[in-house]
């Protein structure tokens, strides 16, 4: 039986590390698939739990030179604190390294600068005091290498296990420079003062320090890419006021139980998901939907944990806790999206897996070629170290996951949840969007739109009679009239003798008068003359509205029109899709007249009407067969097959759980604006990834030949190992910084 698990991998430093873990885990016979994300340090693995489990997987990871840590809700929250602590330790070690590297660099280089005379201690002059000159450099270098010892412990371990990585490149290169410097020191102690010119202590220290600078800046930037998740964890309320034994007591939110009654005062966060059983208020749901306007809530409405009660005390019955809560599900979706790879990352993964051993080979071959060409051992060593240091594929490994992390975090802050990296990549190519009508373009529930009294009845009186007649009805149109009367605080009268006639209408006695309400056929059966309303009724029907006829004691009293009204921002949302060059199609089971009226109101390009629920997936297939990249937007159970079959399924978050589970993208609000935002964000993320990959490939493609001495062979400059280290560090920082620019993207 297949099982999917997620774990944290510790000890990775570059794309080659991630590739090594993937290969090690994928080789296990019971593992179906394994994917490692360098930026999130996350392993997603699918395996047959009857044949093996995480213990065996952890063993394979350890053999590859890394550590597997199982992820739990508690560990997920702890890792943010651990990340901050690790960053602080990184900073402290960097400061110590800089304290020793700066004077070391000055001592090694100041006397070589000819165009300006820098102050220099006489007792350290290399030709007159070579022993002091060499020993001081050695003493200053050792603390730097100790601060950067992680490069050596991880690098040599990975090298000896046959999985060399970035740390291996740094460790081998700087160790070679350090060892040759020690050899030069021995020569100096033997009386050869000229050997002081063949020391590279400062190169070893500078390379380690510069890479530490780059790693620190990279870690700081990566910390910002994960801030979306960290901020989501911080949203939940720490305490809750609950009713216990007739009293209100304050408890830790973690102690809440399903069925508890919470008391939420104005200005407080709602501690958990629940249903309002008493009170009315407006609730700030911006953390959930990205919408700044508060939402009015009343008895029977659902509220979400971590949203803010604005004005009015509420009593809320807890309905969902822990991993079942909305906030936990949002965090899970964002983390899964950040942890998974987009298909565009496959090329970088393949390249990264072979990059380090090939780079080491290039460095060795280049050094040997220069040595055979007559250059000194010192020159060949420079070539070897430069190639190893500049060849690190860090930028290549970070190009895709950092952009996805920032992009999904940006989306989450706006109520747009991508479920995986593939959805992000696919959404950018969408050319046609199919929109379900009910609950997507429209509100999903009928509302009163027009009140047209006749024969001396006034609007309020007509509504009062109609709502009184319909208050026992279970028909959605009748419920809409009763709800309208309640919202307008229109008083209802006492009634008796309620009779419902299927497919026609209702009959009831109100204040001794017989009230009938229903469709035109019902009025004709009763012999009631409604000719005066014919033109009005036809106009209403043309607008997609349903006219209901009402009569009192056989006299026509007027029309009340009911319709599933269009959401206020649907037209603007569809206009934004058009601005992005995307065709829009509305799918509905309604009759063509109603469908065309709605389509005209919102400006969709095409209408597919009178579609049975089971045929919606067929409509999606029809457009896909035309070679179009299709996104389907819906909210109901009957939309689930179409959402799953589309290239990108987009579920309106106010819809059903089945629709949300079937979709690739979830809009936490009920607005269609998020569709255009999701596509716009997808395009920006993929564009950012392509930029990152382009520059990462360019960096390595240009840097390695230059480091190998290609320019020098034609009279150009030779790349110094210190400059190579600076370039390598800056490449990683630039990739992460470029990804962070996605936070500046303006969504509606």
XYZ file of C-alpha atoms in Angstrom:
748
model
C 0.000 0.000 0.000
C 1.462 3.343 -1.069
C 2.094 5.980 1.532
C 3.335 9.538 1.164
C 5.590 11.082 3.808
C 7.458 14.318 4.267
C 10.722 14.764 6.157
C 13.411 17.377 6.703
C 16.912 16.722 5.344
C 19.718 18.369 7.290
C 23.263 19.000 6.073
C 22.532 19.962 2.451
C 24.508 22.885 1.030
C 23.930 22.818 -2.730
C 21.962 21.272 -5.582
C 24.388 18.348 -5.741
C 23.443 17.474 -2.141
C 19.745 17.419 -3.041
C 20.506 15.249 -6.073
C 22.522 12.835 -3.913
C 19.665 12.412 -1.428
C 17.156 11.894 -4.230
C 19.306 9.203 -5.837
C 19.977 7.458 -2.527
C 16.286 7.307 -1.606
C 15.059 6.497 -5.129
C 17.363 3.441 -5.263
C 15.437 1.788 -2.411
C 13.282 -0.969 -3.973
C 10.115 -0.018 -2.074
C 10.283 3.691 -2.951
C 8.035 4.808 -5.820
C 9.216 8.423 -6.037
C 11.414 10.854 -4.116
C 11.811 14.605 -4.475
C 14.155 16.859 -2.508
C 13.791 20.644 -2.328
C 17.026 22.433 -1.451
C 15.396 25.720 -0.449
C 12.960 24.135 2.017
C 15.226 21.184 3.003
C 12.211 18.981 2.394
C 11.975 15.382 1.186
C 8.680 14.176 -0.307
C 8.661 10.420 -0.720
C 6.076 7.862 -1.840
C 6.730 4.259 -0.864
C 5.135 0.861 -0.219
C 4.798 0.761 3.556
C 4.457 -3.031 3.518
C 8.045 -3.336 2.279
C 9.734 -0.530 4.172
C 9.363 2.748 6.012
C 11.019 5.946 7.129
C 13.606 4.068 9.183
C 15.071 2.456 6.060
C 14.807 5.755 4.171
C 16.631 7.545 6.992
C 19.372 4.923 6.766
C 19.820 5.563 3.037
C 19.957 9.316 3.652
C 22.569 8.837 6.377
C 24.714 6.685 4.089
C 24.628 9.529 1.585
C 26.064 11.802 4.272
C 22.970 13.633 5.496
C 20.385 13.428 8.275
C 16.639 12.785 8.005
C 14.308 14.319 10.608
C 10.627 13.359 10.623
C 8.267 16.306 10.349
C 5.419 16.803 12.790
C 3.223 19.817 13.541
C 5.431 20.527 16.546
C 8.665 20.204 14.562
C 7.292 22.455 11.816
C 6.755 25.229 14.355
C 10.133 24.603 16.027
C 12.129 24.820 12.823
C 11.427 28.549 12.501
C 13.002 29.122 15.914
C 15.867 26.772 14.986
C 16.347 28.660 11.729
C 16.662 31.973 13.577
C 19.107 30.440 16.051
C 21.197 28.935 13.228
C 21.294 32.289 11.455
C 22.510 33.971 14.637
C 25.275 31.361 15.027
C 26.198 31.823 11.369
C 26.515 35.564 11.912
C 28.684 35.120 15.009
C 31.090 32.782 13.203
C 31.234 35.141 10.233
C 32.177 38.085 12.457
C 34.995 36.056 14.047
C 36.230 34.993 10.604
C 36.223 38.606 9.399
C 38.165 39.746 12.489
C 41.034 37.419 11.507
C 40.698 37.590 7.707
C 40.936 41.374 7.333
C 44.375 41.737 9.017
C 45.538 38.541 7.275
C 44.616 39.959 3.881
C 46.356 43.244 4.691
C 49.541 41.521 5.809
C 49.618 39.300 2.730
C 48.773 41.934 0.148
C 49.693 45.447 1.396
C 53.397 45.143 0.550
C 52.528 44.099 -3.032
C 50.666 47.312 -3.858
C 53.167 49.461 -5.709
C 51.192 52.591 -6.620
C 50.672 53.668 -2.997
C 52.793 53.168 0.118
C 50.667 51.611 2.861
C 51.859 51.470 6.487
C 53.361 48.061 7.127
C 55.036 46.542 10.245
C 58.783 46.221 9.645
C 59.022 42.940 11.581
C 56.666 41.329 9.041
C 58.564 42.262 5.879
C 58.520 38.996 3.889
C 62.082 39.133 2.587
C 63.787 40.366 5.757
C 61.597 38.499 8.276
C 60.054 35.617 6.283
C 59.496 33.318 9.295
C 57.475 35.938 11.215
C 55.621 36.806 8.005
C 54.626 33.154 7.473
C 53.844 32.246 11.092
C 51.580 35.279 11.644
C 49.603 34.341 8.545
C 49.286 30.747 9.761
C 48.076 31.914 13.197
C 45.471 34.219 11.597
C 44.302 31.557 9.134
C 43.600 28.742 11.609
C 40.680 30.511 13.436
C 39.060 31.279 10.072
C 39.221 27.635 9.000
C 37.809 26.607 12.383
C 34.866 29.001 11.886
C 34.320 27.444 8.461
C 34.895 23.876 9.629
C 31.441 22.872 8.353
C 32.788 23.050 4.802
C 35.465 20.492 5.696
C 33.426 18.088 7.838
C 30.538 17.991 5.332
C 32.699 18.296 2.227
C 35.147 15.498 2.911
C 32.418 13.230 4.280
C 30.421 13.667 1.048
C 33.552 13.181 -1.042
C 34.537 9.941 0.699
C 30.965 8.630 0.321
C 31.169 9.231 -3.424
C 28.714 12.154 -3.464
C 30.880 15.299 -3.719
C 29.037 18.577 -3.236
C 29.716 22.300 -2.953
C 31.402 21.844 0.413
C 33.663 19.255 -1.210
C 34.772 21.791 -3.812
C 35.553 24.382 -1.145
C 37.206 21.858 1.158
C 39.469 20.363 -1.521
C 40.389 23.728 -3.037
C 41.207 25.563 0.188
C 42.905 22.491 1.707
C 45.179 22.291 -1.321
C 46.058 25.983 -0.974
C 46.594 25.614 2.794
C 48.724 22.464 2.409
C 50.932 24.109 -0.205
C 51.332 27.123 2.101
C 52.459 24.806 4.914
C 54.987 23.292 2.492
C 56.244 26.824 1.731
C 56.514 27.510 5.484
C 58.714 24.425 5.881
C 60.926 25.716 3.057
C 61.166 29.111 4.789
C 62.166 27.441 8.045
C 64.810 25.653 6.001
C 66.272 29.008 4.963
C 64.538 29.678 1.644
C 63.212 33.250 2.087
C 61.853 33.345 -1.479
C 59.324 30.646 -0.510
C 57.371 33.411 1.264
C 56.104 34.405 -2.198
C 54.519 30.957 -2.640
C 52.083 31.086 0.282
C 48.294 31.102 -0.067
C 47.135 31.265 3.534
C 45.212 34.447 2.726
C 43.536 32.749 -0.260
C 42.307 29.868 1.919
C 40.986 32.255 4.564
C 39.491 34.716 2.076
C 37.733 31.960 0.129
C 36.213 30.502 3.294
C 35.210 33.940 4.611
C 33.705 35.145 1.334
C 31.696 31.965 0.991
C 30.549 32.368 4.598
C 29.442 35.912 3.725
C 27.535 34.571 0.731
C 25.968 31.771 2.756
C 24.919 34.206 5.480
C 23.342 36.620 2.994
C 21.699 33.680 1.241
C 20.326 32.358 4.559
C 18.948 35.789 5.438
C 17.272 36.042 2.062
C 15.906 32.483 2.315
C 14.543 33.367 5.743
C 12.459 36.058 4.056
C 11.199 33.557 1.466
C 9.833 31.419 4.305
C 8.237 34.316 6.153
C 4.833 33.524 4.635
C 4.689 30.215 6.509
C 6.139 31.694 9.698
C 3.561 34.492 9.660
C 0.745 31.977 9.160
C 1.879 30.053 12.248
C 1.909 33.290 14.247
C -1.683 34.194 13.315
C -3.443 31.805 15.680
C -4.767 33.121 18.982
C -2.771 31.844 22.000
C -5.749 31.785 24.400
C -9.517 31.354 24.271
C -12.407 32.431 26.522
C -14.817 29.511 26.931
C -17.959 28.770 28.896
C -17.333 26.153 31.565
C -19.906 25.328 34.290
C -21.729 28.604 33.748
C -18.578 30.696 33.942
C -16.262 32.195 31.347
C -12.695 30.999 31.806
C -9.545 31.718 29.808
C -7.618 28.652 28.612
C -4.766 27.929 26.198
C -6.152 27.627 22.677
C -4.493 24.199 22.451
C -6.869 22.960 25.192
C -10.010 23.678 23.152
C -12.285 20.766 22.305
C -14.859 20.350 19.550
C -18.221 21.479 20.965
C -16.761 24.081 23.355
C -18.564 27.426 23.409
C -16.122 30.290 22.865
C -16.902 33.887 23.819
C -15.195 36.277 21.406
C -15.236 39.960 22.319
C -14.802 42.859 19.866
C -11.194 43.223 18.736
C -10.222 39.653 19.666
C -8.982 36.913 17.352
C -11.327 33.977 16.932
C -9.357 31.085 18.486
C -10.736 28.243 16.340
C -13.085 27.370 13.491
C -16.701 27.298 14.555
C -20.343 28.273 14.064
C -21.939 31.383 15.582
C -24.739 30.440 17.981
C -25.371 33.916 19.370
C -24.567 37.482 18.308
C -23.825 39.431 15.154
C -20.640 41.159 14.106
C -18.312 41.951 11.227
C -15.202 39.798 10.943
C -11.883 40.751 9.355
C -10.994 37.773 7.142
C -8.090 39.458 5.330
C -5.625 36.806 6.540
C -7.811 34.195 4.856
C -9.033 35.852 1.671
C -6.764 38.876 1.167
C -9.884 41.085 1.188
C -9.600 44.151 3.421
C -13.359 44.702 3.902
C -14.844 42.951 6.972
C -17.584 40.356 6.389
C -20.916 40.570 8.208
C -21.643 37.483 10.329
C -24.813 36.295 12.067
C -26.164 33.241 13.882
C -25.542 30.086 11.857
C -22.592 31.503 9.920
C -19.213 29.816 10.026
C -16.165 31.673 11.284
C -12.507 30.793 10.882
C -9.790 30.617 13.503
C -7.248 33.498 13.454
C -9.721 35.939 11.851
C -10.548 39.058 13.893
C -13.933 39.909 15.426
C -14.410 43.624 14.781
C -17.534 44.878 16.580
C -19.937 42.788 18.570
C -19.608 39.936 21.045
C -20.041 36.444 19.619
C -20.698 33.038 21.077
C -19.137 30.424 18.817
C -19.332 26.628 18.983
C -15.999 25.026 18.070
C -16.307 22.781 15.007
C -12.732 22.058 13.857
C -9.361 21.966 15.589
C -5.724 21.075 14.942
C -4.878 19.697 11.534
C -8.550 19.909 10.476
C -8.718 23.675 10.988
C -8.755 26.045 8.038
C -5.478 27.703 9.103
C -3.701 24.333 9.361
C -5.005 23.320 5.940
C -3.757 26.599 4.442
C -0.320 26.069 5.997
C -0.255 22.481 4.709
C -1.171 23.556 1.173
C 1.425 26.348 1.094
C 4.157 24.100 2.500
C 3.373 21.339 0.019
C 3.473 23.817 -2.860
C 6.772 25.261 -1.624
C 8.257 21.814 -1.115
C 7.419 20.446 -4.542
C 9.275 21.089 -7.775
C 7.977 22.604 -10.957
C 8.686 20.587 -14.122
C 10.999 23.403 -15.250
C 13.412 22.386 -12.472
C 14.122 18.953 -13.984
C 16.913 20.168 -16.262
C 18.677 21.915 -13.378
C 18.340 18.743 -11.270
C 19.950 16.593 -13.960
C 22.806 19.054 -14.493
C 23.411 19.505 -10.751
C 23.746 15.766 -10.221
C 26.810 15.586 -12.491
C 28.168 19.097 -12.037
C 30.461 18.677 -9.047
C 32.417 15.580 -10.190
C 32.746 17.066 -13.704
C 33.948 20.384 -12.238
C 36.560 18.628 -10.097
C 37.750 16.759 -13.171
C 37.946 19.993 -15.192
C 39.950 21.661 -12.416
C 42.405 18.777 -12.214
C 42.807 18.476 -16.007
C 43.268 22.257 -16.403
C 45.927 22.312 -13.674
C 47.795 19.409 -15.289
C 47.654 21.022 -18.737
C 49.177 24.238 -17.411
C 51.816 22.294 -15.484
C 52.810 20.346 -18.634
C 52.801 23.630 -20.547
C 55.681 24.796 -18.377
C 53.897 26.839 -15.714
C 54.924 26.532 -12.070
C 53.221 24.314 -9.536
C 52.008 27.492 -7.813
C 50.302 28.627 -11.038
C 48.672 25.227 -11.595
C 47.437 25.253 -8.004
C 45.772 28.626 -8.575
C 43.963 27.207 -11.602
C 42.823 24.129 -9.669
C 41.523 26.125 -6.697
C 39.804 28.763 -8.881
C 37.903 26.160 -10.926
C 36.773 24.266 -7.827
C 35.581 27.384 -6.039
C 33.732 29.002 -8.935
C 32.095 25.754 -10.096
C 29.633 25.437 -7.217
C 26.093 24.839 -8.593
C 24.367 26.606 -5.674
C 22.720 29.218 -7.884
C 21.448 26.456 -10.171
C 19.874 24.568 -7.283
C 18.260 27.660 -5.768
C 16.901 29.109 -9.027
C 13.562 27.286 -9.009
C 12.649 26.557 -5.354
C 13.305 30.084 -4.067
C 11.045 31.622 -6.719
C 8.323 29.075 -5.931
C 8.672 29.733 -2.180
C 8.291 33.484 -2.613
C 5.527 33.125 -5.202
C 3.399 30.735 -3.143
C 3.939 32.911 -0.065
C 2.841 35.980 -2.003
C -0.211 34.088 -3.226
C -1.119 32.878 0.262
C -1.084 36.463 1.557
C -3.694 37.267 -1.118
C -5.849 34.198 -0.505
C -4.463 32.250 -3.507
C -3.204 28.762 -2.681
C -1.257 26.778 -5.278
C -1.207 23.085 -4.399
C 1.984 22.199 -6.251
C 4.777 23.481 -8.450
C 3.212 21.981 -11.569
C 0.097 24.136 -11.061
C 2.271 27.242 -10.894
C 4.021 26.355 -14.141
C 0.854 25.308 -15.995
C -1.266 28.309 -14.996
C 0.989 30.743 -16.820
C 0.090 29.152 -20.175
C -3.707 29.187 -19.710
C -5.431 30.481 -22.842
C -9.104 29.892 -21.998
C -10.919 30.000 -18.656
C -14.166 28.062 -18.224
C -16.357 29.558 -15.503
C -19.178 27.756 -13.752
C -22.091 30.177 -13.321
C -23.774 29.337 -10.035
C -21.659 30.239 -7.008
C -18.756 31.344 -9.200
C -19.959 34.206 -11.389
C -23.136 34.544 -9.319
C -23.671 34.436 -5.566
C -25.056 30.917 -5.678
C -28.303 31.728 -3.881
C -31.409 33.496 -5.233
C -32.123 37.057 -4.130
C -35.010 39.476 -4.661
C -34.141 41.867 -7.482
C -37.385 43.641 -8.437
C -40.708 44.445 -6.709
C -43.485 45.501 -9.092
C -46.851 46.007 -7.281
C -50.163 46.307 -9.181
C -53.795 47.248 -8.602
C -53.145 49.633 -5.691
C -50.759 47.459 -3.659
C -47.613 49.180 -2.328
C -44.120 47.518 -2.492
C -43.838 46.925 1.264
C -47.353 45.508 1.473
C -46.699 43.195 -1.471
C -43.488 41.905 0.126
C -45.251 41.378 3.468
C -48.034 39.316 1.832
C -45.603 37.354 -0.337
C -43.203 36.583 2.528
C -46.098 35.562 4.776
C -47.346 33.207 2.065
C -43.870 31.754 1.476
C -42.627 31.475 5.062
C -43.602 27.805 5.228
C -42.139 27.071 1.795
C -38.916 25.116 1.290
C -38.486 26.351 -2.270
C -35.299 28.460 -2.752
C -37.261 31.230 -4.506
C -39.751 31.457 -1.645
C -36.919 31.425 0.896
C -35.331 34.346 -0.959
C -38.481 36.468 -0.469
C -38.694 35.582 3.240
C -34.997 36.417 3.678
C -35.491 39.764 1.891
C -38.375 40.668 4.199
C -36.245 39.819 7.228
C -33.321 41.937 5.979
C -35.661 44.900 5.365
C -37.387 44.313 8.738
C -40.808 43.995 7.102
C -43.406 42.580 9.489
C -45.124 39.307 8.543
C -48.751 38.539 9.404
C -50.297 35.431 10.923
C -51.251 32.818 8.336
C -53.181 29.576 8.142
C -54.195 26.904 5.687
C -50.852 26.688 3.937
C -50.945 24.494 0.810
C -48.065 23.884 -1.585
C -48.859 22.876 -5.164
C -45.850 21.175 -6.753
C -44.582 22.964 -9.828
C -47.116 25.771 -9.475
C -47.021 27.731 -6.222
C -48.599 28.138 -2.768
C -51.952 29.071 -1.281
C -52.394 30.475 2.224
C -54.904 32.526 4.224
C -53.612 35.821 5.647
C -55.908 38.000 7.744
C -58.976 36.307 6.285
C -57.778 36.868 2.722
C -56.705 34.151 0.315
C -53.187 34.752 -0.975
C -51.810 32.833 -3.956
C -48.245 32.963 -5.199
C -46.384 31.139 -7.938
C -45.713 31.026 -11.671
C -47.800 32.301 -14.577
C -49.299 28.852 -15.223
C -50.655 28.858 -11.662
C -52.281 32.249 -12.201
C -53.904 30.968 -15.410
C -55.262 27.903 -13.593
C -56.824 30.218 -11.006
C -58.273 32.419 -13.749
C -56.438 35.516 -12.512
C -55.843 38.236 -15.115
C -52.118 39.125 -15.226
C -52.070 40.633 -18.739
C -50.940 44.032 -17.432
C -47.670 42.441 -16.225
C -46.890 40.494 -19.404
C -44.396 43.004 -20.812
C -42.664 43.446 -17.430
C -42.431 39.678 -16.908
C -40.908 39.126 -20.349
C -38.330 41.878 -19.711
C -37.398 40.308 -16.380
C -37.045 36.853 -17.949
C -34.801 38.314 -20.654
C -32.523 39.549 -17.870
C -32.257 36.056 -16.417
C -34.678 36.723 -13.567
C -37.612 34.557 -12.440
C -40.889 36.498 -12.004
C -43.220 35.261 -9.248
C -46.874 36.277 -9.437
C -48.991 37.080 -6.370
C -52.747 37.554 -6.032
C -55.069 38.451 -3.150
C -58.693 37.198 -3.229
C -58.393 36.587 -6.949
C -56.973 40.023 -7.762
C -53.464 40.308 -9.231
C -51.267 42.070 -6.613
C -47.952 42.269 -8.452
C -44.677 40.650 -9.434
C -41.589 39.908 -7.358
C -38.522 38.944 -9.402
C -35.914 36.600 -7.948
C -32.545 35.751 -9.440
C -29.166 34.311 -8.606
C -27.513 37.725 -8.759
C -24.098 38.360 -10.220
C -21.309 39.010 -7.717
C -20.400 42.725 -7.651
C -16.857 42.211 -8.945
C -17.465 39.439 -11.511
C -17.549 41.823 -14.480
C -14.276 43.510 -13.470
C -12.648 40.108 -12.829
C -13.591 38.858 -16.307
C -12.367 42.133 -17.851
C -8.975 41.528 -16.190
C -8.812 38.066 -17.776
C -9.430 39.682 -21.158
C -6.582 42.130 -20.476
C -4.319 39.103 -19.980
C -5.348 37.820 -23.427
C -7.522 34.983 -22.097
C -10.840 33.811 -23.563
C -13.693 33.332 -21.098
C -16.489 30.771 -21.347
C -19.447 30.396 -18.979
C -20.801 26.884 -18.345
C -24.256 26.476 -16.811
C -27.183 24.100 -16.582
C -29.609 27.040 -16.867
C -31.681 27.668 -19.966
C -30.038 29.622 -22.769
C -32.132 32.760 -22.221
C -31.021 33.121 -18.590
C -27.440 32.138 -19.441
C -27.177 34.724 -22.211
C -28.508 37.431 -19.892
C -25.872 36.663 -17.257
C -23.149 36.402 -19.900
C -24.065 39.790 -21.314
C -24.027 41.335 -17.839
C -20.506 40.145 -17.043
C -18.953 40.213 -20.511
C -17.910 36.599 -21.061
C -16.918 35.653 -24.605
C -18.889 32.419 -24.995
C -21.760 30.589 -23.321
C -22.320 26.851 -23.017
C -25.837 26.489 -21.581
C -28.154 23.645 -20.554
C -25.197 21.428 -19.593
C -25.879 18.505 -17.285
C -23.466 18.270 -14.300
C -21.903 15.062 -15.585
C -21.219 16.695 -18.979
C -19.043 19.559 -17.700
C -15.865 17.480 -17.954
C -16.802 16.798 -21.578
C -16.908 20.544 -22.248
C -13.412 20.869 -20.767
C -12.227 18.038 -23.045
C -13.726 19.758 -26.082
C -11.630 22.877 -25.513
C -8.507 20.877 -24.672
C -8.915 18.924 -27.915
C -8.626 22.256 -29.736
C -5.067 22.522 -28.419
C -5.973 25.121 -25.794
C -4.571 25.227 -22.259
C -7.747 25.196 -20.137
C -8.465 26.432 -16.624
C -11.779 25.459 -15.031
C -13.219 27.585 -12.217
C -15.984 26.172 -10.022
C -17.266 25.664 -6.504
C -19.733 22.787 -6.416
C -19.599 19.007 -6.136
C -20.781 18.791 -9.743
C -17.708 20.826 -10.789
C -15.207 18.375 -9.265
C -14.755 16.126 -12.368
C -14.265 19.164 -14.623
C -11.797 20.716 -12.154
C -9.789 17.513 -12.087
C -9.827 17.107 -15.885
C -8.771 20.689 -16.698
C -5.112 21.638 -17.163
C -5.588 23.871 -14.127
C -8.548 23.445 -11.778
C -9.342 26.561 -9.748
C -11.764 26.193 -6.828
C -13.562 29.088 -5.211
C -12.730 28.651 -1.533
C -16.256 29.370 -0.369
C -17.308 26.228 -2.245
C -17.451 22.571 -1.261
C -14.573 20.523 0.124
C -14.865 18.105 -2.817
C -14.315 20.927 -5.327
C -11.357 22.222 -3.318
C -9.775 18.755 -3.126
C -10.146 18.316 -6.907
C -8.540 21.651 -7.772
C -4.924 22.675 -8.365
C -5.452 26.233 -7.130
C -7.749 27.336 -4.308
C -9.096 30.887 -3.967
C -9.909 31.321 -0.292
C -12.358 34.154 -0.975
C -15.546 33.995 -3.037
C -14.364 36.586 -5.559
C -13.353 35.809 -9.143
C -10.601 38.439 -8.987
C -8.255 35.769 -7.699
C -8.349 33.908 -11.043
C -6.534 36.669 -12.914
C -4.234 37.205 -9.921
C -3.300 33.497 -9.891
C -2.451 33.518 -13.596
C -0.542 36.804 -13.279
C 1.429 35.430 -10.312
C 2.149 32.191 -12.181
C 3.545 34.130 -15.143
C 5.722 36.237 -12.837
C 7.090 33.181 -10.977
C 7.978 31.257 -14.147
C 9.558 34.377 -15.667
C 11.608 34.778 -12.484
C 12.679 31.111 -12.571
C 13.793 31.423 -16.198
C 15.817 34.515 -15.319
C 17.449 32.672 -12.428
C 18.248 29.583 -14.487
C 19.623 31.673 -17.355
C 22.032 33.602 -15.144
C 22.981 30.496 -13.148
C 23.857 28.600 -16.339
C 25.672 31.648 -17.732
C 27.644 32.076 -14.519
C 28.947 28.514 -14.552
C 29.352 28.339 -18.344
C 31.504 31.485 -18.389
C 33.130 31.218 -14.945
C 34.645 27.745 -15.272
C 36.534 28.352 -18.570
C 37.825 31.696 -17.253
C 38.946 30.054 -14.012
C 40.651 27.318 -16.032
C 42.807 30.015 -17.693
C 41.129 30.303 -21.103
C 41.474 34.102 -21.220
C 45.027 33.923 -19.862
C 45.987 31.599 -22.699
C 45.135 34.401 -25.164
C 46.838 37.173 -23.222
C 43.940 38.013 -20.911
C 43.743 38.072 -17.114
C 43.962 35.096 -14.782
C 41.115 34.633 -12.336
C 42.312 34.844 -8.730
C 40.791 32.206 -6.386
C 39.613 34.979 -4.047
C 37.700 36.675 -6.873
C 36.262 33.270 -7.819
C 34.979 32.814 -4.260
C 33.386 36.261 -4.279
C 31.716 35.568 -7.642
C 30.375 32.211 -6.464
C 28.880 33.718 -3.307
C 27.322 36.617 -5.166
C 25.718 34.291 -7.717
C 23.706 32.516 -5.018
C 22.757 35.758 -3.311
C 21.669 37.293 -6.621
C 19.379 34.348 -7.410
C 17.638 34.526 -4.031
C 17.432 38.330 -4.194
C 15.880 38.137 -7.644
C 13.270 35.710 -6.321
C 12.448 38.126 -3.500
C 11.480 40.719 -6.111
C 8.262 38.739 -6.527
C 7.107 40.290 -3.257
C 6.927 43.609 -5.136
C 4.450 42.208 -7.679
C 1.197 44.158 -7.539
C -1.932 42.024 -7.546
C -5.424 43.463 -7.539
